[in-house]
Coordinates of C-alpha atoms and ligand atoms in Angstrom, one line a residue:
M848 CA 82.5 81.6 58.2
N849 CA 85.9 82.2 59.1
M850 CA 85.7 83.5 62.9
T851 CA 89.2 84.9 63.1
Q852 CA 89.2 88.4 63.3
R853 CA 88.7 91.3 61.1
T854 CA 91.3 93.7 60.2
L855 CA 89.4 97.2 59.5
I856 CA 91.1 98.1 56.3
I857 CA 92.7 101.3 57.4
E858 CA 94.8 98.9 59.4
T859 CA 95.7 96.8 56.4
L860 CA 98.6 99.9 56.1
N861 CA 101.5 98.5 58.6
K862 CA 100.2 94.7 58.1
A863 CA 102.8 94.3 54.7
G864 CA 103.4 90.2 54.5
K865 CA 100.8 89.3 56.9
S866 CA 97.7 87.6 56.5
V867 CA 94.6 89.2 57.0
I868 CA 90.4 89.0 57.0
L869 CA 88.6 91.9 55.9
K870 CA 85.0 92.6 55.5
G871 CA 83.4 95.1 53.4
W872 CA 81.6 95.9 50.2
V873 CA 82.7 95.6 46.0
D874 CA 83.1 99.2 45.3
T875 CA 83.8 98.6 42.3
K876 CA 85.5 95.5 39.8
R877 CA 87.7 95.2 37.4
D878 CA 88.1 92.3 35.2
H879 CA 91.4 91.1 33.5
G880 CA 91.0 87.8 32.0
K881 CA 92.1 85.5 34.4
I882 CA 92.8 88.4 37.1
T883 CA 89.8 90.5 39.0
F884 CA 90.6 93.4 40.8
I885 CA 88.1 94.7 43.4
D886 CA 88.3 97.8 44.9
L887 CA 86.9 96.8 48.9
R888 CA 85.3 99.1 50.9
D889 CA 84.9 99.5 54.9
R890 CA 84.0 102.2 57.4
T891 CA 88.1 103.6 57.4
G892 CA 88.9 103.3 53.6
K893 CA 89.3 101.0 50.4
I894 CA 92.1 98.6 49.4
Q895 CA 92.5 97.0 45.9
C896 CA 91.9 93.1 46.5
V897 CA 93.8 91.1 43.5
G898 CA 92.0 87.7 42.7
I899 CA 93.8 84.8 40.6
G900 CA 91.0 83.0 38.7
Q901 CA 88.4 84.0 41.2
M902 CA 85.7 86.6 42.4
S903 CA 84.7 87.3 38.3
E904 CA 81.5 86.3 40.1
L905 CA 80.9 89.3 42.5
T906 CA 78.7 92.0 41.8
I907 CA 79.1 95.6 42.9
E908 CA 78.0 96.3 46.4
S909 CA 77.9 93.0 47.6
V910 CA 79.2 92.5 50.8
V911 CA 82.3 89.9 51.0
E912 CA 84.7 89.0 53.4
I913 CA 88.2 88.5 52.3
E914 CA 91.5 86.1 53.6
G915 CA 94.5 87.5 51.9
L916 CA 98.1 88.6 52.2
V917 CA 98.9 92.1 52.7
K918 CA 101.8 93.1 49.4
E919 CA 103.7 96.1 48.9
R920 CA 103.0 97.1 45.5
P921 CA 106.0 97.7 43.0
A922 CA 106.7 101.3 43.0
N923 CA 105.3 101.6 39.5
L924 CA 102.0 100.1 40.4
V925 CA 101.6 102.8 43.7
N926 CA 98.0 104.6 43.2
P927 CA 98.7 107.9 44.7
H928 CA 95.0 108.6 45.3
Q929 CA 94.3 106.2 47.9
L930 CA 95.4 105.9 51.4
T931 CA 96.4 102.4 50.9
G932 CA 97.7 102.6 47.5
S933 CA 101.1 101.9 48.1
I934 CA 99.6 98.0 49.1
E935 CA 96.9 95.5 47.6
I936 CA 95.4 92.2 49.3
E937 CA 96.5 89.3 47.2
V938 CA 93.2 87.3 47.8
K939 CA 93.4 83.5 49.2
N940 CA 89.7 83.2 49.8
Y941 CA 86.8 84.7 49.8
Q942 CA 83.3 84.2 50.6
I943 CA 79.8 86.3 49.8
L944 CA 77.6 87.2 53.1
N945 CA 75.3 89.3 50.7
K946 CA 74.9 89.5 47.3
A947 CA 73.8 92.5 45.9
V948 CA 71.3 92.4 42.8
E949 CA 72.1 95.3 39.9
L950 CA 71.4 98.7 41.8
P951 CA 68.7 101.2 41.2
I952 CA 70.7 104.2 41.6
T953 CA 74.4 104.9 41.4
L954 CA 77.0 105.3 44.4
D955 CA 79.9 106.2 42.4
T956 CA 79.0 109.9 41.8
D957 CA 77.8 113.1 44.6
G958 CA 74.3 112.3 43.6
R959 CA 72.8 115.4 42.5
E960 CA 72.2 114.2 39.6
I961 CA 69.6 111.6 40.5
G962 CA 66.3 112.6 41.4
E963 CA 64.7 113.2 44.9
E964 CA 62.2 110.5 44.6
P965 CA 64.6 107.4 43.7
R966 CA 67.1 109.4 46.1
L967 CA 65.0 109.0 49.0
K968 CA 63.1 105.7 48.0
H969 CA 66.7 104.0 48.4
R970 CA 67.8 105.9 51.2
Y971 CA 70.0 103.3 52.6
L972 CA 71.4 103.1 49.4
D973 CA 72.1 106.7 48.9
L974 CA 73.7 107.3 52.7
R975 CA 76.8 105.0 51.5
R976 CA 77.7 107.6 49.2
E977 CA 81.1 109.2 50.3
R978 CA 79.2 112.6 50.2
M979 CA 76.6 111.3 52.6
Q980 CA 78.9 109.5 54.5
R981 CA 81.0 112.7 55.5
I982 CA 77.5 114.9 56.0
M983 CA 76.5 112.7 58.3
R984 CA 79.8 111.8 60.5
L985 CA 80.0 115.5 60.7
R986 CA 76.9 116.1 62.1
S987 CA 77.4 113.3 64.7
Q988 CA 80.6 114.8 65.3
F989 CA 79.7 118.7 65.4
L990 CA 76.3 117.5 67.9
R991 CA 79.3 115.5 70.2
E992 CA 81.2 118.5 69.9
I993 CA 77.9 120.9 71.2
R994 CA 77.4 117.8 73.9
E995 CA 80.4 117.9 75.6
A996 CA 80.7 121.8 75.8
L997 CA 77.0 121.6 77.5
Y998 CA 77.9 119.0 80.1
K999 CA 81.1 121.3 80.7
S1000 CA 78.8 124.3 81.3
D1001 CA 76.6 121.9 83.8
F1002 CA 73.8 121.3 81.4
V1003 CA 71.5 118.5 82.3
E1004 CA 70.1 116.1 79.2
I1005 CA 66.8 115.5 79.9
E1006 CA 63.7 114.6 77.4
T1007 CA 60.3 115.8 77.5
P1008 CA 57.3 114.0 76.1
M1009 CA 56.4 113.5 72.1
L1010 CA 52.8 113.3 72.6
T1011 CA 51.5 116.1 74.3
K1012 CA 49.5 119.4 74.5
S1013 CA 49.7 122.4 72.0
T1014 CA 53.0 124.5 72.5
K1015 CA 52.4 127.4 69.7
E1016 CA 55.0 128.0 67.5
G1017 CA 53.3 129.8 64.6
A1018 CA 52.5 126.5 62.9
R1019 CA 49.5 123.9 62.6
D1020 CA 49.9 121.0 65.0
F1021 CA 49.8 116.9 64.0
L1022 CA 47.4 115.5 66.3
V1023 CA 47.1 112.2 67.4
P1024 CA 44.3 110.6 68.4
S1025 CA 43.6 109.0 71.5
R1026 CA 42.1 105.7 71.6
F1027 CA 41.6 105.7 75.3
Q1028 CA 39.9 108.6 75.0
P1029 CA 38.0 108.6 71.7
G1030 CA 37.6 112.0 70.0
K1031 CA 40.3 113.4 72.2
F1032 CA 43.6 114.2 70.4
Y1033 CA 47.4 114.8 71.9
A1034 CA 49.4 117.4 69.6
L1035 CA 53.0 116.5 68.5
P1036 CA 55.5 119.0 69.9
Q1037 CA 56.2 122.5 67.7
S1038 CA 58.8 122.6 70.6
P1039 CA 59.7 121.3 74.0
Q1040 CA 59.0 125.0 74.8
Q1041 CA 56.5 124.7 78.0
Y1042 CA 58.2 121.6 79.2
K1043 CA 61.6 123.3 79.2
Q1044 CA 60.2 126.1 81.5
L1045 CA 58.6 123.7 83.4
L1046 CA 62.3 121.9 83.8
M1047 CA 63.4 125.3 85.1
T1048 CA 60.2 125.5 88.0
A1049 CA 61.3 121.8 88.6
G1050 CA 65.2 123.6 90.0
F1051 CA 67.3 121.9 87.1
E1052 CA 68.6 125.4 86.2
R1053 CA 70.4 124.3 83.1
Y1054 CA 68.6 121.8 80.7
F1055 CA 69.5 121.1 77.1
Q1056 CA 67.7 118.6 74.7
V1057 CA 68.6 117.4 71.2
A1058 CA 64.6 117.7 70.4
R1059 CA 62.6 116.5 67.8
C1060 CA 59.9 119.1 66.5
I1061 CA 57.1 118.6 64.5
R1062 CA 55.4 121.1 62.8
D1063 CA 52.7 121.2 60.3
E1064 CA 53.9 123.7 58.1
D1065 CA 53.4 124.0 54.5
L1066 CA 56.2 122.2 52.8
R1067 CA 59.2 123.8 51.0
A1068 CA 61.9 121.8 48.4
D1069 CA 63.9 121.8 51.0
R1070 CA 62.3 121.1 54.6
G1071 CA 59.7 118.1 55.5
F1072 CA 57.5 118.4 58.8
E1073 CA 59.8 117.2 61.2
F1074 CA 63.4 118.9 62.4
T1075 CA 65.9 118.7 65.1
Q1076 CA 66.9 121.4 67.5
L1077 CA 69.5 122.0 70.1
D1078 CA 66.9 123.2 72.5
L1079 CA 68.3 124.8 76.0
E1080 CA 66.9 126.6 78.6
M1081 CA 68.7 128.5 81.9
S1082 CA 67.7 129.6 85.2
F1083 CA 68.8 133.4 86.6
V1084 CA 70.1 135.1 83.8
D1085 CA 69.8 138.0 81.3
R1086 CA 69.7 138.2 77.1
Q1087 CA 73.3 138.6 77.2
A1088 CA 74.0 135.5 79.7
V1089 CA 72.3 133.6 77.2
M1090 CA 73.9 135.2 74.4
N1091 CA 77.1 134.4 75.6
E1092 CA 76.7 130.8 76.2
I1093 CA 75.5 130.1 73.0
E1094 CA 78.2 131.9 71.2
M1095 CA 80.7 130.1 73.7
V1096 CA 79.1 126.5 72.4
V1097 CA 79.1 127.5 68.8
K1098 CA 82.0 129.0 68.4
Q1099 CA 84.3 125.7 70.2
A1100 CA 81.6 122.9 68.0
V1101 CA 82.2 125.0 64.7
K1102 CA 86.3 125.2 65.0
T1103 CA 86.7 121.8 66.2
V1104 CA 85.1 120.2 63.2
G1105 CA 86.7 122.4 61.0
G1106 CA 84.5 125.4 60.2
K1107 CA 85.8 128.6 59.2
L1108 CA 84.2 131.8 61.5
Q1109 CA 84.0 135.4 59.9
Q1110 CA 84.6 136.7 63.2
E1111 CA 85.6 135.9 66.8
Q1112 CA 82.9 138.1 68.1
F1113 CA 79.6 137.7 66.8
P1114 CA 78.1 141.0 65.8
V1115 CA 74.6 142.2 67.2
V1116 CA 72.0 143.7 65.1
T1117 CA 68.6 145.4 66.2
Y1118 CA 65.8 144.5 64.3
Q1119 CA 65.3 147.6 62.6
E1120 CA 69.0 148.4 62.1
A1121 CA 68.8 144.9 60.2
M1122 CA 65.5 146.4 58.4
D1123 CA 66.6 149.7 57.4
K1124 CA 70.7 148.1 56.2
Y1125 CA 69.4 144.7 54.5
G1126 CA 65.8 144.9 54.2
E1127 CA 65.2 141.7 56.1
D1128 CA 66.3 140.2 59.7
R1129 CA 67.9 137.1 58.1
F1130 CA 70.8 138.6 56.5
D1131 CA 74.3 137.4 55.0
L1132 CA 77.4 139.2 56.1
R1133 CA 79.8 137.3 53.7
T1134 CA 81.9 138.8 51.3
E1135 CA 82.0 137.0 47.8
E1136 CA 85.5 135.3 48.3
E1137 CA 84.0 134.4 51.7
K1138 CA 80.8 132.5 50.1
E1139 CA 83.4 130.8 47.7
N1140 CA 85.6 129.5 51.1
G1141 CA 82.9 128.2 52.8
T1142 CA 83.5 131.0 56.0
L1143 CA 80.0 131.2 58.4
A1144 CA 79.2 134.9 59.2
F1145 CA 77.4 134.6 62.4
A1146 CA 75.4 137.5 64.0
W1147 CA 73.0 138.0 66.4
V1148 CA 69.8 140.2 65.6
V1149 CA 68.0 141.7 68.9
D1150 CA 65.0 144.1 69.8
F1151 CA 62.2 142.6 68.0
P1152 CA 58.7 144.1 67.8
F1153 CA 56.6 142.1 70.5
F1154 CA 53.2 141.4 68.3
K1155 CA 52.6 141.8 65.0
K1156 CA 49.0 141.9 62.8
V1157 CA 47.7 138.6 62.2
D1158 CA 48.2 137.4 58.4
K1159 CA 44.8 136.5 57.1
K1160 CA 46.9 134.3 54.9
D1161 CA 48.6 132.2 57.2
V1162 CA 46.0 129.7 58.8
A1163 CA 47.9 128.9 62.1
E1164 CA 48.3 132.7 62.7
T1165 CA 44.5 133.6 62.2
R1166 CA 43.7 130.5 64.0
D1167 CA 46.3 131.3 67.2
S1168 CA 45.0 135.0 67.3
K1169 CA 42.0 136.2 68.4
S1170 CA 42.4 139.7 68.4
G1171 CA 44.2 140.3 65.2
W1172 CA 47.4 140.5 67.1
T1173 CA 50.0 137.5 67.1
F1174 CA 53.2 137.2 68.5
T1175 CA 56.3 137.3 66.5
H1176 CA 58.0 134.7 67.9
N1177 CA 57.0 133.1 71.2
P1178 CA 53.9 134.1 73.3
F1179 CA 55.8 133.1 76.4
S1180 CA 58.8 135.5 75.6
A1181 CA 58.6 138.4 78.6
P1182 CA 58.8 141.9 76.6
L1183 CA 62.5 143.9 77.3
P1184 CA 62.2 145.3 81.0
E1185 CA 61.4 149.2 79.8
Y1186 CA 57.9 147.9 78.1
E1187 CA 57.1 145.7 81.0
T1188 CA 54.5 148.3 82.5
D1189 CA 52.9 148.7 78.7
H1190 CA 53.0 145.3 78.6
L1191 CA 51.0 144.3 81.4
A1192 CA 48.6 147.2 80.7
G1193 CA 47.9 146.3 76.9
K1194 CA 49.1 149.6 76.2
N1195 CA 50.9 150.5 72.9
T1196 CA 50.8 146.7 71.6
D1197 CA 52.4 148.1 68.4
K1198 CA 55.7 149.3 70.3
I1199 CA 56.2 146.8 72.8
L1200 CA 59.6 144.9 72.1
T1201 CA 60.2 141.6 73.1
T1202 CA 63.8 140.1 74.8
Q1203 CA 64.0 137.8 71.7
Y1204 CA 67.0 136.8 70.1
D1205 CA 67.9 135.1 66.6
L1206 CA 71.3 133.9 65.9
V1207 CA 71.2 134.3 61.7
C1208 CA 74.2 132.9 59.6
N1209 CA 74.7 133.2 56.3
G1210 CA 71.3 134.6 55.6
Y1211 CA 69.8 131.8 57.4
E1212 CA 68.0 131.9 60.9
V1213 CA 69.9 128.7 62.9
G1214 CA 68.5 129.9 66.0
G1215 CA 65.8 131.8 68.5
G1216 CA 65.0 132.5 71.7
S1217 CA 64.5 134.7 74.4
I1218 CA 64.2 135.6 77.9
R1219 CA 60.5 134.3 79.5
A1220 CA 57.7 135.5 81.1
H1221 CA 58.0 134.0 84.3
T1222 CA 55.0 135.4 86.4
P1223 CA 51.5 134.5 86.2
E1224 CA 50.4 138.3 85.1
A1225 CA 53.2 138.7 82.5
L1226 CA 52.3 135.3 80.3
Q1227 CA 48.3 136.3 80.8
A1228 CA 49.0 139.6 79.4
T1229 CA 50.5 138.0 76.6
F1230 CA 47.5 135.8 75.8
K1231 CA 44.9 138.5 76.9
T1232 CA 46.9 141.1 74.0
M1233 CA 45.9 137.8 71.5
G1234 CA 42.3 138.4 72.5
Y1235 CA 41.9 135.7 74.9
S1236 CA 39.4 135.5 77.6
A1237 CA 40.4 134.5 81.0
E1238 CA 38.8 131.0 80.6
E1239 CA 40.6 130.1 77.2
I1240 CA 43.8 131.5 78.8
E1241 CA 43.0 128.9 81.7
S1242 CA 42.1 126.2 79.0
G1243 CA 45.0 126.9 77.1
V1244 CA 48.2 127.5 79.7
G1245 CA 46.5 127.5 83.0
H1246 CA 49.1 124.6 83.8
M1247 CA 51.7 127.2 83.2
L1248 CA 50.3 129.9 85.2
K1249 CA 49.9 127.4 88.3
A1250 CA 53.7 126.5 87.8
F1251 CA 54.4 130.3 87.9
A1252 CA 53.0 130.6 91.1
V1253 CA 55.0 127.9 93.1
G1254 CA 58.3 129.3 92.7
T1255 CA 59.7 129.6 89.1
P1256 CA 62.7 131.4 88.9
P1257 CA 63.5 133.9 86.1
H1258 CA 64.6 132.3 83.1
G1259 CA 65.6 132.0 79.2
G1260 CA 66.4 130.1 76.6
I1261 CA 67.2 129.2 72.8
A1262 CA 66.9 127.0 70.5
L1263 CA 69.4 126.0 67.4
G1264 CA 68.4 124.5 63.8
L1265 CA 70.8 121.6 64.1
D1266 CA 69.7 120.6 60.6
R1267 CA 70.4 123.9 59.4
L1268 CA 73.8 124.4 61.3
V1269 CA 75.1 121.0 59.7
M1270 CA 73.9 122.0 56.3
L1271 CA 75.8 125.0 56.4
L1272 CA 79.3 123.9 57.5
A1273 CA 78.6 121.0 55.3
G1274 CA 78.2 123.6 52.9
E1275 CA 75.1 122.5 51.6
T1276 CA 72.0 124.1 50.2
S1277 CA 69.4 121.3 51.3
L1278 CA 68.5 120.6 54.6
K1279 CA 67.9 117.0 53.2
E1280 CA 70.9 116.4 52.8
T1281 CA 71.9 116.6 56.9
I1282 CA 69.2 114.1 57.5
A1283 CA 69.2 110.5 57.1
F1284 CA 66.0 109.9 56.3
P1285 CA 64.4 113.1 55.3
M1286 CA 60.7 113.1 53.9
T1287 CA 60.1 114.0 50.4
S1288 CA 59.0 117.4 49.0
T1289 CA 55.5 115.9 48.7
G1290 CA 55.3 114.5 52.4
R1291 CA 56.2 111.0 51.9
T1292 CA 58.7 109.1 54.2
A1293 CA 61.8 108.3 52.9
V1294 CA 62.0 104.4 52.2
M1295 CA 58.6 103.6 53.9
D1296 CA 55.5 104.7 52.3
A1297 CA 53.7 106.9 54.8
P1298 CA 51.3 108.4 54.8
N1299 CA 48.8 105.4 54.7
E1300 CA 45.4 104.6 54.9
A1301 CA 44.4 102.8 58.4
S1302 CA 42.4 100.1 58.6
D1303 CA 38.7 100.0 59.3
E1304 CA 39.4 98.4 62.8
Q1305 CA 41.9 100.7 63.4
L1306 CA 39.3 103.5 62.8
T1307 CA 36.8 102.1 64.8
E1308 CA 39.3 101.8 67.6
L1309 CA 39.8 105.4 67.7
G1310 CA 36.5 106.5 66.8
I1311 CA 37.2 108.1 63.3
K1312 CA 35.2 108.3 60.4
I1313 CA 36.8 109.4 57.0
V1314 CA 34.8 111.8 55.6
G1315 CA 36.2 113.3 51.6
S1316 CA 38.5 112.1 49.5
S1317 CA 42.0 110.9 51.3
K1318 CA 43.7 112.5 48.3
K1319 CA 42.1 116.0 49.3
Q1320 CA 45.4 118.5 49.6
S1321 CA 45.4 119.8 53.1
H1322 CA 47.3 123.3 52.0
Ligands
LIG1413 N1 60.9 127.4 71.5 C1 61.6 128.3 70.5 C2 61.5 127.6 69.0 O1 61.3 126.7 69.1 C3 62.7 128.5 70.6 C4 62.9 129.3 72.2 O2 62.3 130.5 72.5 O3 64.0 128.6 72.7 O4 61.8 128.3 68.3

């Protein structure tokens, strides 16, 4: 292979008259007898390459290296629709680096006409299409803006464990069997909630993480079991301070990637007002025109009830509560200050409001957080209301109670759903379009075929026996 330096397609624009080496994919091919035209594509764009008496063997999406001359096109052949439409490559030599067989899915459309299964099975191809390239790059840029804004605000990025103990976020846990302690299980994190609070005990004051969260929820067409959230926690703050910080970061990142905000200052609505006015707490403030032009209408919702009666149809809720009462958002939250006395005394449970704040956008909840209980008494009170005995509290969150007795500052935080934010920014309606390798609607992984059976040897090592059919549905 010729090891001379590669020129990117975008760089050919100022190389007319020069020889270049291009590398990329065969985007399209047109055979005209002796002359073969291909459009070559790399990460920076496309360019027409002309082969005289050569290249007719090339197949679409093969990877090639082309050595050729950059030539200005005659005025009547300029293609105004292509960035490089004023030039073309006269091919001297070429080499096939990887030959593509006939493709199982087409790539020259936006892909919406193709079924989910073939798209996800061949996701490495599906991601090549222009729409998916744009979304993935938007996601990366958005995340970068958020990171930079947080670094400027003195946040520290810290990772927390994936193999951990259950943190209740209202879903079922995914369990991982322990080989060293057969019969015991780790839980995959529903969120980094407890660890991020412990980082406040540890004195970091401002933490964030781009965190993967795993919740065994009933699947919906547009989501799988795992998602990414921008998770953060701050010490010595009240509700307003966290909301201000997040609003600043979100606004800056949205604007930098070209998003349009409806209001410079996000409106704050109480839960009660939202229910009275919109009948739900994830409302859409956009006008019809704003819906068309891709405006993002953010708003805060505050003053939620802390507790609610368990929905008996919800398995996780029923499991989490022993008294018939369960938390509406997060058991680690603190009540609003005026309800502290009632909360500690276990009185007027239905009236207690929490410090929770949700961020909504265009009818979706895109984030939520709260000021936390940071004393052992406050956290114990929440679990007592949910009917936990002193022993059950100790075995569930005893480690938090201990941390709250060795100098834990008042703190609060939030998590933003990154997949959802990117979905709204990109004007998409499915979370899957924002995730490189999402799960199918039936809970199978993209490209690789999981879940699958474990070998007898693996099961024996783990001390696990499968009873009943593996085809049994769990929900
Ligand atoms: N742990 C919460 C969640 O994952 C977010 C938070 O309260 O910071 O929804």
